[in-house]
C-alpha positions as semicolon CSV with decimal commas, in nm:
position;residue;x (nm);y (nm);z (nm)
1;M;-1,651;0,643;-0,217
2;V;-1,886;0,663;0,093
3;L;-1,648;0,427;0,276
4;A;-1,351;0,647;0,198
5;L;-1,534;0,952;0,303
6;L;-1,666;0,785;0,622
7;G;-1,266;0,634;0,666
8;L;-1,156;1,031;0,675
9;A;-1,403;1,123;0,902
10;V;-1,331;0,823;1,168
11;F;-0,937;0,892;1,105
12;A;-0,943;1,260;1,058
13;I;-0,790;1,334;1,417
14;P;-0,553;1,005;1,441
15;M;-0,402;1,115;1,072
16;I;-0,372;1,477;1,230
17;I;-0,141;1,303;1,505
18;I;0,018;1,082;1,294
19;A;0,138;1,389;1,062
20;V;0,241;1,549;1,381
21;L;0,437;1,290;1,512
22;V;0,618;1,206;1,141
23;K;0,732;1,554;1,147
24;C;0,849;1,568;1,532
25;D;1,051;1,234;1,438
26;S;1,253;1,346;1,136
27;K;1,300;1,665;0,934
28;G;1,080;1,669;0,607
29;P;0,703;1,654;0,539
30;A;0,476;1,460;0,688
31;L;0,322;1,294;0,368
32;F;0,490;1,116;0,088
33;K;0,389;1,120;-0,276
34;Q;0,508;0,918;-0,482
35;V;0,392;0,799;-0,914
36;R;0,242;0,493;-0,919
37;M;0,048;0,279;-1,230
38;G;-0,301;0,257;-1,185
39;K;-0,591;0,128;-1,380
40;N;-0,489;0,061;-1,756
41;L;-0,122;0,152;-1,665
42;K;-0,206;0,500;-1,579
43;P;-0,001;0,710;-1,373
44;F;-0,099;0,901;-1,045
45;T;0,024;1,040;-0,731
46;C;-0,001;0,826;-0,457
47;Y;-0,041;0,938;-0,115
48;K;0,110;0,797;0,201
49;F;0,235;0,903;0,580
50;R;0,646;0,938;0,545
51;T;0,818;0,657;0,701
52;M;1,169;0,681;0,591
53;C;1,445;0,962;0,651
54;L;1,427;1,264;0,365
55;G;1,607;1,127;0,055
56;A;1,591;0,766;0,155
57;F;1,465;0,667;-0,212
58;E;1,767;0,830;-0,347
59;K;2,023;0,649;-0,096
60;G;1,914;0,273;-0,157
61;G;1,535;0,228;-0,292
62;I;1,295;0,086;-0,148
63;A;1,296;-0,051;0,244
64;N;1,225;-0,433;0,269
65;S;1,404;-0,473;0,587
66;E;1,275;-0,378;0,944
67;S;1,646;-0,334;1,011
68;D;1,685;-0,084;0,688
69;S;1,836;0,207;0,900
70;R;1,667;0,465;0,705
71;I;1,295;0,400;0,852
72;T;1,210;0,625;1,104
73;K;1,102;0,517;1,476
74;V;0,750;0,637;1,385
75;G;0,800;0,500;1,036
76;A;0,826;0,119;1,199
77;F;0,546;0,160;1,394
78;L;0,315;0,316;1,103
79;R;0,434;0,045;0,856
80;R;0,363;-0,273;1,125
81;T;0,038;-0,097;1,155
82;S;-0,052;-0,025;0,761
83;L;-0,103;0,338;0,908
84;D;0,118;0,456;0,674
85;E;-0,153;0,369;0,406
86;L;-0,398;0,630;0,577
87;P;-0,360;0,911;0,296
88;Q;-0,452;0,681;0,008
89;M;-0,829;0,754;0,118
90;F;-0,758;1,078;-0,081
91;N;-0,675;0,859;-0,358
92;I;-1,009;0,654;-0,294
93;L;-1,200;0,997;-0,269
94;N;-1,033;1,117;-0,631
95;G;-1,129;0,823;-0,811
96;T;-0,769;0,659;-0,865
97;M;-0,791;0,378;-0,616
98;A;-1,007;0,139;-0,483
99;I;-1,018;-0,028;-0,125
100;I;-0,950;-0,346;-0,237
101;G;-0,765;-0,430;-0,540
102;P;-0,420;-0,494;-0,650
103;R;-0,169;-0,258;-0,482
104;P;-0,013;0,012;-0,677
105;I;0,338;-0,024;-0,728
106;L;0,628;0,156;-0,914
107;D;0,700;0,123;-1,286
108;F;1,022;-0,053;-1,242
109;Q;0,892;-0,288;-1,017
110;F;0,663;-0,421;-1,294
111;E;0,873;-0,390;-1,626
112;P;1,092;-0,747;-1,592
113;Y;0,688;-0,869;-1,592
114;K;0,545;-0,661;-1,863
115;D;0,503;-0,910;-2,129
116;N;0,356;-1,175;-1,915
117;R;-0,040;-1,099;-2,029
118;R;-0,172;-1,275;-1,759
119;Y;0,048;-1,033;-1,510
120;V;-0,092;-0,721;-1,691
121;R;-0,434;-0,835;-1,572
122;R;-0,367;-0,649;-1,266
123;Y;-0,417;-0,294;-1,415
124;D;-0,759;-0,387;-1,523
125;A;-0,862;-0,310;-1,193
126;L;-0,857;0,024;-0,998
127;P;-0,518;-0,040;-0,733
128;G;-0,632;-0,089;-0,365
129;L;-0,558;0,038;-0,040
130;F;-0,558;-0,369;0,032
131;C;-0,537;-0,659;-0,208
132;T;-0,599;-1,034;-0,148
133;V;-0,222;-1,062;-0,081
134;D;-0,257;-0,879;0,236
135;L;-0,469;-1,169;0,344
136;D;-0,202;-1,401;0,483
137;L;0,113;-1,278;0,258
138;R;0,165;-0,884;0,257
139;A;0,521;-0,815;0,165
140;T;0,628;-1,159;0,225
141;A;0,511;-1,258;-0,141
142;D;0,791;-1,244;-0,375
143;R;0,653;-1,045;-0,755
144;P;0,498;-1,323;-0,934
145;T;0,311;-1,475;-0,669
146;Q;0,182;-1,124;-0,608
147;F;0,067;-1,051;-0,940
148;E;-0,090;-1,387;-1,049
149;M;-0,304;-1,328;-0,695
150;D;-0,355;-0,963;-0,856
151;A;-0,456;-1,106;-1,193
152;Q;-0,694;-1,381;-1,019
153;Y;-0,859;-1,085;-0,775
154;V;-0,902;-0,891;-1,111
155;D;-1,074;-1,260;-1,263
156;D;-1,280;-1,289;-0,972
157;M;-1,375;-0,916;-0,859
158;S;-1,704;-0,909;-0,680
159;L;-1,891;-0,720;-0,373
160;V;-1,832;-1,061;-0,165
161;L;-1,510;-1,119;-0,251
162;D;-1,400;-0,737;-0,171
163;I;-1,601;-0,798;0,189
164;K;-1,411;-1,118;0,276
165;T;-1,068;-0,941;0,185
166;F;-1,126;-0,648;0,367
167;F;-1,202;-0,821;0,706
168;G;-0,974;-1,100;0,682
169;I;-0,713;-0,776;0,617
170;L;-0,818;-0,648;0,945
171;S;-0,659;-0,982;1,117
172;T;-0,347;-0,935;0,928
173;V;-0,274;-0,601;1,003
174;A;-0,387;-0,613;1,378
175;L;-0,149;-0,906;1,403
176;G;0,144;-0,738;1,231
177;K;0,198;-1,036;0,979
178;N;0,450;-0,957;0,743
179;V;0,509;-0,644;0,735
180;Y;0,873;-0,707;0,543
181;Q;0,993;-0,948;0,314
182;E;1,210;-1,117;0,587
183;S;0,937;-1,147;0,818
184;K;0,774;-1,461;0,732
185;K;0,607;-1,482;1,065
């Protein structure tokens, strides 16, 4: 919580600038909110900066391709730098997310795996702004790989692992690696 408050203080002005850029780039609100599955499978509202045109999800689901025409110009930059995730600091402050933990996903993304007890372990922790999958694979990980890494994170959770994960992810994000499923850079 202290880190989230510090993050909000540091990123308050950049977040305002990003919100203005999102609004200027396309119609619609600057923030995107969506119900995701949290700890113990409890639904919560997850906040992000909007990176796609208004109504994009209804027009074709989740964007996993850099060439997806629904992604706005500002949105492409926000995704590459992970700045679209900054509003999730509000989720951290309200206790629905942590800085490190399995990434929050939509219910339908987990549906095919719900009977795999190992994968369900991912819901024994708060979802995170960053996760161990982000260290190398980011969006290029398939769901079984992601869920196995999430379960392993839950098994091994510790402050040391969180610190290593956090600093490792900074370099991955700074290099813009593996933002989309096809990017395997």
